[in-house]
Short mmCIF file of C-alpha atoms in Angstrom, two decimals:
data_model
loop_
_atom_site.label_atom_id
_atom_site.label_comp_id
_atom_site.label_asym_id
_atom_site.label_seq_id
_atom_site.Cartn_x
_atom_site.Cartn_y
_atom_site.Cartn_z
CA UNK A 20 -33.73 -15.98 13.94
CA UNK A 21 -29.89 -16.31 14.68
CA UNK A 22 -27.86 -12.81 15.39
CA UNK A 23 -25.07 -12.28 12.69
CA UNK A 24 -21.47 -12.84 14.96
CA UNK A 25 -18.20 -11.55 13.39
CA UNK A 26 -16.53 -14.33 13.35
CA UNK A 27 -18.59 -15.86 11.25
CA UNK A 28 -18.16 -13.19 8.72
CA UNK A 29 -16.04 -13.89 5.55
CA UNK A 30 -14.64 -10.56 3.43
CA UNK A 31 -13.75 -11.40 0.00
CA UNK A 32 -12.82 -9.35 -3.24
CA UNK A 33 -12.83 -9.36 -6.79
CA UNK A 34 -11.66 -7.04 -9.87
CA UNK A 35 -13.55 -6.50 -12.58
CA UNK A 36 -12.00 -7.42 -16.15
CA UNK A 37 -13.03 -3.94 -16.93
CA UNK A 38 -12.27 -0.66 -14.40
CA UNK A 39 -14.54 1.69 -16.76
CA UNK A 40 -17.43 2.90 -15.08
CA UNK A 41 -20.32 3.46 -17.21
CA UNK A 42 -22.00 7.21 -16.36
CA UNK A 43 -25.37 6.39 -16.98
CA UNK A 44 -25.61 2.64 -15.71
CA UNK A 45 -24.29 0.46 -12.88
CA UNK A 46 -22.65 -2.81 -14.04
CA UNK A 47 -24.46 -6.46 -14.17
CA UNK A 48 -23.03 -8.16 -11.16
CA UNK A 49 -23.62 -11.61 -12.63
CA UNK A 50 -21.81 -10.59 -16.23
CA UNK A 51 -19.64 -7.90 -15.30
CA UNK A 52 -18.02 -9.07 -11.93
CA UNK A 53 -19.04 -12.92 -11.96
CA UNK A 54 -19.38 -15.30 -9.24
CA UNK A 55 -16.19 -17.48 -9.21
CA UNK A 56 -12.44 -16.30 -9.15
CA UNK A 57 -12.80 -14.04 -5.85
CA UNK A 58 -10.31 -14.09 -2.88
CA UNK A 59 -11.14 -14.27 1.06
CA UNK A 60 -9.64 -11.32 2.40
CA UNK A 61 -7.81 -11.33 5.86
CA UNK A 62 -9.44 -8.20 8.03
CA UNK A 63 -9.28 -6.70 11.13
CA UNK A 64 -12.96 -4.76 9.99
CA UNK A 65 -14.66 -2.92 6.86
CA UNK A 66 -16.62 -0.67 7.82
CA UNK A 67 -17.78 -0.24 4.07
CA UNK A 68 -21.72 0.63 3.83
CA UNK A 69 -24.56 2.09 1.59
CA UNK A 70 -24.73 5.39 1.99
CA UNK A 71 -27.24 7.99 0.91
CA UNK A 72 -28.65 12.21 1.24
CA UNK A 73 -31.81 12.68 2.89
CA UNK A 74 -33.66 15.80 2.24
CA UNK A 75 -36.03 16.80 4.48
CA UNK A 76 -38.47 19.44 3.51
CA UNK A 77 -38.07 23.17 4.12
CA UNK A 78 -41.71 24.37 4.07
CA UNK A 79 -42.25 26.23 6.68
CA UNK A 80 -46.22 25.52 7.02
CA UNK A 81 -49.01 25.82 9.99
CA UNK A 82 -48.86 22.47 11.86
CA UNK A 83 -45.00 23.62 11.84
CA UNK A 84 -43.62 20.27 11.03
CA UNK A 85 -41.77 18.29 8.26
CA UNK A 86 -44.12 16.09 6.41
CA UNK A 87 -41.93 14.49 3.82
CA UNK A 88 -38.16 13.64 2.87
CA UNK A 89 -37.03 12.63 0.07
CA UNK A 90 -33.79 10.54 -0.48
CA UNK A 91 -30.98 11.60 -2.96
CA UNK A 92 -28.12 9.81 -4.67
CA UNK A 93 -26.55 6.08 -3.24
CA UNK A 94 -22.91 5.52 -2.60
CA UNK A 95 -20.31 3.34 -0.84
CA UNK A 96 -17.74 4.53 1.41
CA UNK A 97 -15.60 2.98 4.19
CA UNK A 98 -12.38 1.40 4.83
CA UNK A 99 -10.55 -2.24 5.19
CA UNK A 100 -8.00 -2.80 7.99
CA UNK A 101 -5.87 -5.38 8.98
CA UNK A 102 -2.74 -6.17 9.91
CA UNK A 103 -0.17 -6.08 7.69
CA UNK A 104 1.38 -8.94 5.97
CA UNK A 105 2.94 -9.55 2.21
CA UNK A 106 0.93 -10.64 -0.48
CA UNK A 107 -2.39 -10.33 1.11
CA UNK A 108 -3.54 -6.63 0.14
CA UNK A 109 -0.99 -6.14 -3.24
CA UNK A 110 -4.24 -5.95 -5.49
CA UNK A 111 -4.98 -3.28 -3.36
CA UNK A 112 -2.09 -1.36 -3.46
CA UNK A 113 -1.59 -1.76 -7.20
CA UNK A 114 -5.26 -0.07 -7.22
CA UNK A 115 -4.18 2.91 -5.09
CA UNK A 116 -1.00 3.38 -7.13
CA UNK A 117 -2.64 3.13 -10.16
CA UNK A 118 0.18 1.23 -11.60
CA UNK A 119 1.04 -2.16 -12.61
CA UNK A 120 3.78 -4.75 -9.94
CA UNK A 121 6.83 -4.81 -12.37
CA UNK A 122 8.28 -8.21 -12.86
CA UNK A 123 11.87 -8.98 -10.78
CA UNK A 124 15.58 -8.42 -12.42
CA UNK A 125 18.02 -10.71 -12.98
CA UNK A 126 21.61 -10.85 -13.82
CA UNK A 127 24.81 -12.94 -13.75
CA UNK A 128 28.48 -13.26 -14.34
CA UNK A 129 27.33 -12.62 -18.21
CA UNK A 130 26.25 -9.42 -17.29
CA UNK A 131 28.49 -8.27 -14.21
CA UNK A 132 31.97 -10.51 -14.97
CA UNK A 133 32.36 -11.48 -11.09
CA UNK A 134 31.38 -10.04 -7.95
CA UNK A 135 33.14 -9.44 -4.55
CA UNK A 136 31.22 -8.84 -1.09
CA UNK A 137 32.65 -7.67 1.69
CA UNK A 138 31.36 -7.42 5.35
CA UNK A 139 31.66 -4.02 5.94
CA UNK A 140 28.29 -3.61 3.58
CA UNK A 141 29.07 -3.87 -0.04
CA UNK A 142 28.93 -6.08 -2.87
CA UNK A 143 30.96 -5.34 -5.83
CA UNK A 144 30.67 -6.29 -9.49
CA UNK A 145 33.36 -6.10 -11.72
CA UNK A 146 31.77 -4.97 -14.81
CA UNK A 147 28.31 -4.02 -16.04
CA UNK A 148 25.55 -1.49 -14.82
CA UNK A 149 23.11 -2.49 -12.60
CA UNK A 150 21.35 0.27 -12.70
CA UNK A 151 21.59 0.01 -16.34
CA UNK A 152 20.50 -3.50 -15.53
CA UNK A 153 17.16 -2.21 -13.76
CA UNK A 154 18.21 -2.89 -10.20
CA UNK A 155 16.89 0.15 -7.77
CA UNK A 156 17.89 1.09 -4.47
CA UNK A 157 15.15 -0.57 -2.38
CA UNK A 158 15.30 -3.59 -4.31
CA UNK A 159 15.78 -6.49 -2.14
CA UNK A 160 18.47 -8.86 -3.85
CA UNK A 161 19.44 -12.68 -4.09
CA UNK A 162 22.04 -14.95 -4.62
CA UNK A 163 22.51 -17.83 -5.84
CA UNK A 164 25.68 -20.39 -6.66
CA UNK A 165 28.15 -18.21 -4.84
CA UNK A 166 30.92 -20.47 -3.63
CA UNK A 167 29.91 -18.94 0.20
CA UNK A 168 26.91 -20.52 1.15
CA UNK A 169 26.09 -18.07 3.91
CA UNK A 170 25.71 -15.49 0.66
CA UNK A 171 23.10 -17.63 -0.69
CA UNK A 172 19.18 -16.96 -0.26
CA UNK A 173 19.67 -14.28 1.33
CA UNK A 174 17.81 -11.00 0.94
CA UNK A 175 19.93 -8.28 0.58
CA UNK A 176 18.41 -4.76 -0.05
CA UNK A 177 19.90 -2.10 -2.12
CA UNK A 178 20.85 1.25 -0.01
CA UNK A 179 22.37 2.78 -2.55
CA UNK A 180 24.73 2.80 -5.87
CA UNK A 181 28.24 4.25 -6.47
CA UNK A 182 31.80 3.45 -7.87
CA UNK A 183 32.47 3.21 -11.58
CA UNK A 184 29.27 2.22 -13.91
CA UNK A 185 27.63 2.15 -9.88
CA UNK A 186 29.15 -1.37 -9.63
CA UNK A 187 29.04 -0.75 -5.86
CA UNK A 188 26.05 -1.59 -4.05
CA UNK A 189 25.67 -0.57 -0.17
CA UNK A 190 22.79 -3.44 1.18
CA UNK A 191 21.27 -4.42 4.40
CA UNK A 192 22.46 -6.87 6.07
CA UNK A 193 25.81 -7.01 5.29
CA UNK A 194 26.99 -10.27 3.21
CA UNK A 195 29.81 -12.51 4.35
CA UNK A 196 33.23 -11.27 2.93
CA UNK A 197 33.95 -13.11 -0.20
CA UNK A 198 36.70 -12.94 -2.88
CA UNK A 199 35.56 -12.40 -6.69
CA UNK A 200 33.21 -15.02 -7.81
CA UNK A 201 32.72 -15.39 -11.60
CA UNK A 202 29.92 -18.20 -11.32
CA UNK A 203 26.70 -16.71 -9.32
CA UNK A 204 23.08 -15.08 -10.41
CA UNK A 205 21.25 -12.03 -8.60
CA UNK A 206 17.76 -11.64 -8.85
CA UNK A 207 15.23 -9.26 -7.56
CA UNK A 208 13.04 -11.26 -5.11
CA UNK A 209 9.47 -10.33 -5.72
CA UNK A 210 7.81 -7.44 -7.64
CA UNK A 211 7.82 -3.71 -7.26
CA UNK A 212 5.48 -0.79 -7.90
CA UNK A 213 5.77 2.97 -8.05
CA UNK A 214 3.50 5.81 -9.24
CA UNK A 215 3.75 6.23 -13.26
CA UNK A 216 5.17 8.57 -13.98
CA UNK A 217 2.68 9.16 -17.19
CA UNK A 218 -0.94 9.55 -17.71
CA UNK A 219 -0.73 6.93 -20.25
CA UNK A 220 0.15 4.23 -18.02
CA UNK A 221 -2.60 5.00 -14.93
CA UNK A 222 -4.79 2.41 -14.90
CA UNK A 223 -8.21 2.52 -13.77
CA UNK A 224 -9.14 -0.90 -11.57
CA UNK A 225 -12.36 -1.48 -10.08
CA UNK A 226 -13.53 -4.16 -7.63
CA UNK A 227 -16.04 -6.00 -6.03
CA UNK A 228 -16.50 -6.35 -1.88
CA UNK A 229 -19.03 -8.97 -0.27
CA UNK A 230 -19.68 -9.53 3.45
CA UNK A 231 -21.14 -12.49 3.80
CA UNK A 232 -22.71 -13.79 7.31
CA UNK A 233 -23.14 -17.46 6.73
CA UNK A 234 -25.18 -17.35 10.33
CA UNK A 235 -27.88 -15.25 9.06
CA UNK A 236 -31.22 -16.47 7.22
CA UNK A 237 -29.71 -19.06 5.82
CA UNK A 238 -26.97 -16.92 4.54
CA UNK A 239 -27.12 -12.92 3.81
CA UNK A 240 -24.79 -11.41 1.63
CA UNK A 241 -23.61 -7.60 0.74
CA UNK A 242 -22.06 -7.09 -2.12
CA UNK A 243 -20.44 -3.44 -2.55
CA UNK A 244 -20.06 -2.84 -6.17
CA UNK A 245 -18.06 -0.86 -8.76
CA UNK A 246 -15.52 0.14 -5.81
CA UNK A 247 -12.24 2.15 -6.09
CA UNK A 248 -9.54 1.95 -3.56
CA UNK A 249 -8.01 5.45 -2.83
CA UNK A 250 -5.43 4.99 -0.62
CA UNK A 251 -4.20 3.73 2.17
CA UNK A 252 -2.74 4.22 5.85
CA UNK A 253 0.18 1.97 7.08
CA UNK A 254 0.84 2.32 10.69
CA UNK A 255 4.35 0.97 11.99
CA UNK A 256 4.94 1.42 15.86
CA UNK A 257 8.03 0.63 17.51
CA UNK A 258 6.47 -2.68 19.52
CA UNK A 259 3.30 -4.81 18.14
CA UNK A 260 2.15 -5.22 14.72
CA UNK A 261 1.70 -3.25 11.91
CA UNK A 262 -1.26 -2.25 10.45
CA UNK A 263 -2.94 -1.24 7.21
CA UNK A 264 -6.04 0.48 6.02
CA UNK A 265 -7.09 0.90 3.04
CA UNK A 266 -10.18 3.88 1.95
CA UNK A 267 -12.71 3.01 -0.66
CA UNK A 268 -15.37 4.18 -2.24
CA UNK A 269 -18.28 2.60 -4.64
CA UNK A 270 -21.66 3.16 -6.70
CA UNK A 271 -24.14 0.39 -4.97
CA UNK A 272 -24.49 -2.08 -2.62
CA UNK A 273 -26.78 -5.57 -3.65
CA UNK A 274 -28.07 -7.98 -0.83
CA UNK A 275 -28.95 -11.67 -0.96
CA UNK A 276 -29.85 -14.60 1.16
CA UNK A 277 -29.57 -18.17 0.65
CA UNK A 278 -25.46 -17.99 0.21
CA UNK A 279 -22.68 -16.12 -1.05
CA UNK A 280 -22.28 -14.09 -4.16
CA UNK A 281 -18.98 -15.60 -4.60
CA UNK A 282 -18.80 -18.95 -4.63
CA UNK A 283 -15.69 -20.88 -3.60
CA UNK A 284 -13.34 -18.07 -3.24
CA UNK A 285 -9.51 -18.45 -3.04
CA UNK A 286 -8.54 -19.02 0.66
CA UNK A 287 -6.93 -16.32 2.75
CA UNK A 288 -2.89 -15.70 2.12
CA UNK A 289 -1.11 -17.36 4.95
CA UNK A 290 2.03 -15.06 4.80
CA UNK A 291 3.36 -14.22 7.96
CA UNK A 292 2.44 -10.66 10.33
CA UNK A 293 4.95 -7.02 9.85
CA UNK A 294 6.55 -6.65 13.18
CA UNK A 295 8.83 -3.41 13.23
CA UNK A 296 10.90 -4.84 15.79
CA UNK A 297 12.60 -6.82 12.90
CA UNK A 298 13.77 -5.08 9.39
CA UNK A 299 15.74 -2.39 8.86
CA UNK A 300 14.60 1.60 9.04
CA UNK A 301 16.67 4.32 7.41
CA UNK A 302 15.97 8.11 7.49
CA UNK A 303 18.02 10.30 5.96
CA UNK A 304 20.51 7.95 4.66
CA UNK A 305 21.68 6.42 8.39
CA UNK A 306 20.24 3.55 9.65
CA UNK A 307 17.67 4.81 13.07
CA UNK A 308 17.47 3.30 16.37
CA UNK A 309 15.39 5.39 18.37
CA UNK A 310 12.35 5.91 16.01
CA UNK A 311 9.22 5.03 18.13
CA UNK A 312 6.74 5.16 15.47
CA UNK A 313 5.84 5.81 11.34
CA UNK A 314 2.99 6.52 9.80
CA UNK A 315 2.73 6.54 6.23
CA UNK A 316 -0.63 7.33 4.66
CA UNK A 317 -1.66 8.10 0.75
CA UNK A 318 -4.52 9.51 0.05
CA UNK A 319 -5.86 10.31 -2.93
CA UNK A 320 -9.58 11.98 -1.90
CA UNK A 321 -11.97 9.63 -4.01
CA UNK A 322 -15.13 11.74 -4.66
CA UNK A 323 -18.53 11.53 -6.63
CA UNK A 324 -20.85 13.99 -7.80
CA UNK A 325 -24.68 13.18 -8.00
CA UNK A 326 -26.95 14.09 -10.87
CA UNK A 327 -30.36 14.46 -12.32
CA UNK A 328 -32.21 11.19 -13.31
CA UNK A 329 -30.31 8.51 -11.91
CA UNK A 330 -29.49 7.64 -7.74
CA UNK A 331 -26.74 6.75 -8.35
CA UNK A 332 -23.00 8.69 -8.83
CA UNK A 333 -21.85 8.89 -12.72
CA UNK A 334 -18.65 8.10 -11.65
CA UNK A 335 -15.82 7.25 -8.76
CA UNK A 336 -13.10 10.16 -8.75
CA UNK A 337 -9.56 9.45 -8.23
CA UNK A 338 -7.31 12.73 -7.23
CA UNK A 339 -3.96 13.12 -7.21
CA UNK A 340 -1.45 10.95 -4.49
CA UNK A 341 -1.16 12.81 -1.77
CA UNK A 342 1.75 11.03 0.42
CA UNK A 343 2.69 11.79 3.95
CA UNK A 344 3.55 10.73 7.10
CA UNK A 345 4.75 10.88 10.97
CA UNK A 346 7.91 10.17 12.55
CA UNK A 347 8.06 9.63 16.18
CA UNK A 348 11.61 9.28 17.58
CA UNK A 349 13.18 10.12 21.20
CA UNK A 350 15.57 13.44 21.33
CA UNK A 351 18.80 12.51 20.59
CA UNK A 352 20.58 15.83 19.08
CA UNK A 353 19.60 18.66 16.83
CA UNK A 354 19.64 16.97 13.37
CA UNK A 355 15.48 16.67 13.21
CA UNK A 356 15.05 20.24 14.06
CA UNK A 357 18.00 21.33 11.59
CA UNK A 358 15.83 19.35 8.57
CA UNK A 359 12.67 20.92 9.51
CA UNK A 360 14.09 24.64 9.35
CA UNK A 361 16.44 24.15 6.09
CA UNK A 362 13.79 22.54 4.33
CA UNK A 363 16.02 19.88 4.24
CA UNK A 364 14.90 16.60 1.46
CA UNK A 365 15.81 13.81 3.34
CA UNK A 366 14.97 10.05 2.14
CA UNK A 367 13.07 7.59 4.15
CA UNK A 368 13.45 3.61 3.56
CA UNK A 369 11.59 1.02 5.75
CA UNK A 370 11.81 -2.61 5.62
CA UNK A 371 9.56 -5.03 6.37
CA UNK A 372 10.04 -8.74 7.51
CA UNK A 373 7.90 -11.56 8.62
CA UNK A 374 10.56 -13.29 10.85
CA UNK A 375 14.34 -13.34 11.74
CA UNK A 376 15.25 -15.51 8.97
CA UNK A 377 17.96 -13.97 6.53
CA UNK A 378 15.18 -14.64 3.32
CA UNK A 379 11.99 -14.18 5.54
CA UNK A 380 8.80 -12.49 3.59
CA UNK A 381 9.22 -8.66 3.39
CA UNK A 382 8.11 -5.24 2.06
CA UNK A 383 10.24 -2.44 1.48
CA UNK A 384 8.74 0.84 1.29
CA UNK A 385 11.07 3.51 -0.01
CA UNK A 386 10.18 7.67 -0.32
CA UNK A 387 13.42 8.95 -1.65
CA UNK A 388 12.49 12.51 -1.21
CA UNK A 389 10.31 13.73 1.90
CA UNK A 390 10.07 17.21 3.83
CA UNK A 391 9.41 17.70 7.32
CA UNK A 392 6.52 19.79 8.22
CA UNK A 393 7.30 20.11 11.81
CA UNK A 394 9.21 19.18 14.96
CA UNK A 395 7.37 18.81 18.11
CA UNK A 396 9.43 18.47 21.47
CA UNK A 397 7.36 19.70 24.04
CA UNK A 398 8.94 19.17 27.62
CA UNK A 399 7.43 16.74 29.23
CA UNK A 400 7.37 13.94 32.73
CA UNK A 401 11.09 12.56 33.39
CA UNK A 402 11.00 9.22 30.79
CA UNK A 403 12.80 9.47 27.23
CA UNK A 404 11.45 12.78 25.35
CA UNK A 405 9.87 12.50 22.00
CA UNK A 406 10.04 14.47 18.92
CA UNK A 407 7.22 14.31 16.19
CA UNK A 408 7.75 15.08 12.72
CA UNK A 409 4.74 15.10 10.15
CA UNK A 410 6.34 14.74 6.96
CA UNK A 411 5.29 15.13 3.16
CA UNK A 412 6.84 12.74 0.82
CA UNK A 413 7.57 14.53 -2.98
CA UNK A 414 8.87 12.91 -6.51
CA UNK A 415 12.00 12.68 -6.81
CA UNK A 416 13.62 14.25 -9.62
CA UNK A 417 17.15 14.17 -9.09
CA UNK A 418 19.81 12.09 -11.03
CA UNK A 419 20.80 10.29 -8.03
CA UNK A 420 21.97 6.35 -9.19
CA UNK A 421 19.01 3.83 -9.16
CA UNK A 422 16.65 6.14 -7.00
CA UNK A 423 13.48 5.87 -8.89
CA UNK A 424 11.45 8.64 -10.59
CA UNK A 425 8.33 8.13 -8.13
CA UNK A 426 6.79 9.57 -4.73
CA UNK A 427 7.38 6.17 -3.07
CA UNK A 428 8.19 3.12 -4.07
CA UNK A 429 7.16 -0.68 -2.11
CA UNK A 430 8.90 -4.01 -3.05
CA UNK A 431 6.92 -6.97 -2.02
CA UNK A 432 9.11 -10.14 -2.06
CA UNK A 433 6.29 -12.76 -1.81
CA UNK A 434 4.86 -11.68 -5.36
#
């Protein structure tokens, strides 16, 4: 008999065509989910598993001892970590969001006349809305057949809008100067997705989880089923990698031996590893430098409820997105503390990238309205001192130009 090693152990997902969960009945695993079509999953761990109540008895009786125990109602709960890369976990977060990845924008000199960029940070169309247009700030933006080559490819992303018909764009990193150019296209690189804004557009997704130990009799599998994903927690420290977790929660778990559930799932993404070292990070509209840390989690408390006749929970509760967060950052002045007691709504923008390159792989996570909840500075050894803020990120519902009606907002470029 050969011991299971991790290594050996392949994580893989699918969705179901359907994310209704029947109340009274758990879904055929051969019709409902299917064997073919599933994706390996890159992991650090899942720590998903069965769980279940026990219920020992209460009688109090004259040996003075529990005689029986009877088990209650069967769930799934755990998490999936790794570390953080485009692509790889965007099912994922569409679940969590409960919306759908928007296609990209486009436009060209039919839409904006000419533009002009200029190194100090701005690129300038001559006519035209982009807003109007659909372009957001946090949008990452490309060029193409601009007459300065440097301008091409690259990813610019939107800081903000302003000027007449907000024809001015502030991006990161600033383009090469160049004169008006009536001959060019701009497209959003990638796909975004916010929070909808309305009930009717939530959408309800399901999936299936396996762990499957090819090293063990032949081949055991686990196959967590009728899952929701709830959330997640992205972790962003000032050196190493970034990381990601994301909480779920399901009805059942089904084993096998002899092979996989899935059969021949789509290999893992091969997109490259978040660094925060490279990227940009921008709270409260200025670009920060000594920021040792972020951590932004949602959570949105999935919960079940057991009932009479059946083991098994009628249903996987999604709550509300609860969005949040901690700043680290070394004392430089009194603007933190200021925030925290006005109540100040600052915005919070981070950006993502896979490499140095000016068109590497990103994600670009924007909260456009956040509140600090504190700011720790305890005095402390003789090194740098640190203030913490835990913040809470809100909707925004201002008018401000191209700042989208959402809690947060993440652009993935790869999609």
């Amino acid at each position: 008999m050969s011991i299971g090693e991790g290594v050996q152990a392949r994580l893989a997902y699918k969705k179901y065509a359907s994310g209704v969960i029947i109340e009274n009945e758990l879904a055929d695993s051969d019709a409902d989910l299917g064997a073919t079509g599933a994706q390996v999953l890159r992991r650090l761990q899942s720590t998903l598993d069965l769980k279940s109540t026990f219920n020992p008895s209460q009688e109090v009786r004259e040996d003075q001892q529990v005689v029986d125990s009877r088990k209650g109602s069967n769930w799934v709960e755990g998490s999936i970590s790794g570390e953080w890369s485009p692509e790889t976990y965007a099912d994922l977060f569409e679940a969590s969001f409960r919306g759908t990845w928007a296609a990209s924008v486009t436009g060209s000199e039919t839409d904006f006349t000419s533009v002009t960029l200029n190194s100090a940070g701005t690129i300038t169309f001559a006519a035209g809305d982009p807003v109007a247009k659909g372009f957001r700030v946090g949008y990452p933006v490309q060029f193409a057949n601009l007459a300065t080559a440097g301008n091409n490819g690259v990813n610019f992303t939107i800081l903000a809008f302003g000027g007449t018909s907000n024809r001015t764009l502030t991006v990161f990193p600033a383009p090469i100067t160049e004169t008006a150019d009536t001959a060019f296209t701009v497209t959003q690189k990638g796909k975004s997705l916010i929070l909808p804004s309305r009930q009717a557009d939530n959408v309800n997704r399901k999936f299936g989880f396996e762990h499957y130990h090819p090293d063990v009799s032949g081949g055991l599998y686990k196959l967590f089923t009728e899952c929701r994903v709830g959330g997640f927690k992205l972790n962003m420290p000032a050196e190493g990698n970034c990381t990601i977790e994301h909480m779920v929660r399901g009805r059942f778990m089904e084993t096998g031996t002899g092979g996989p559930f899935f059969t021949d799932p789509d290999p893992e993404t091969d997109t490259g590893i978040f660094n925060s070292v490279n990227g940009l990070l921008r709270v409260h509209g200025s670009a920060a430098a000594v920021v040792t840390g972020i951590t932004l989690n949602m959570d949105r408390k999935l919960t079940g409820t057991a009932c009479q006749g059946q083991n098994f929970f009628p249903a996987i509760h999604v709550q509300k997105a609860e969005v949040g967060g901690q700043i680290t950052m070394q004392l430089t002045g009194g603007t933190t503390f200021d925030d925290f007691k006005n109540e100040t709504e600052i915005d919070l923008l981070s950006q993502l990238v896979t490499g140095s390159a000016s068109n590497a792989d990103s994600n670009i996570i924007y909260c456009p309205r956040i509140k600090l909840g504190s700011a720790i500075n305890p005095l402390q050894g003789e090194a740098a001192q640190i203030v913490t803020a835990d913040f809470t990120a809100l909707k925004y519902v201002g008018s401000g130009a191209g700042i989208p009606q959402t809690t947060i907002q993440i652009c993935d470029t790869t999609l």
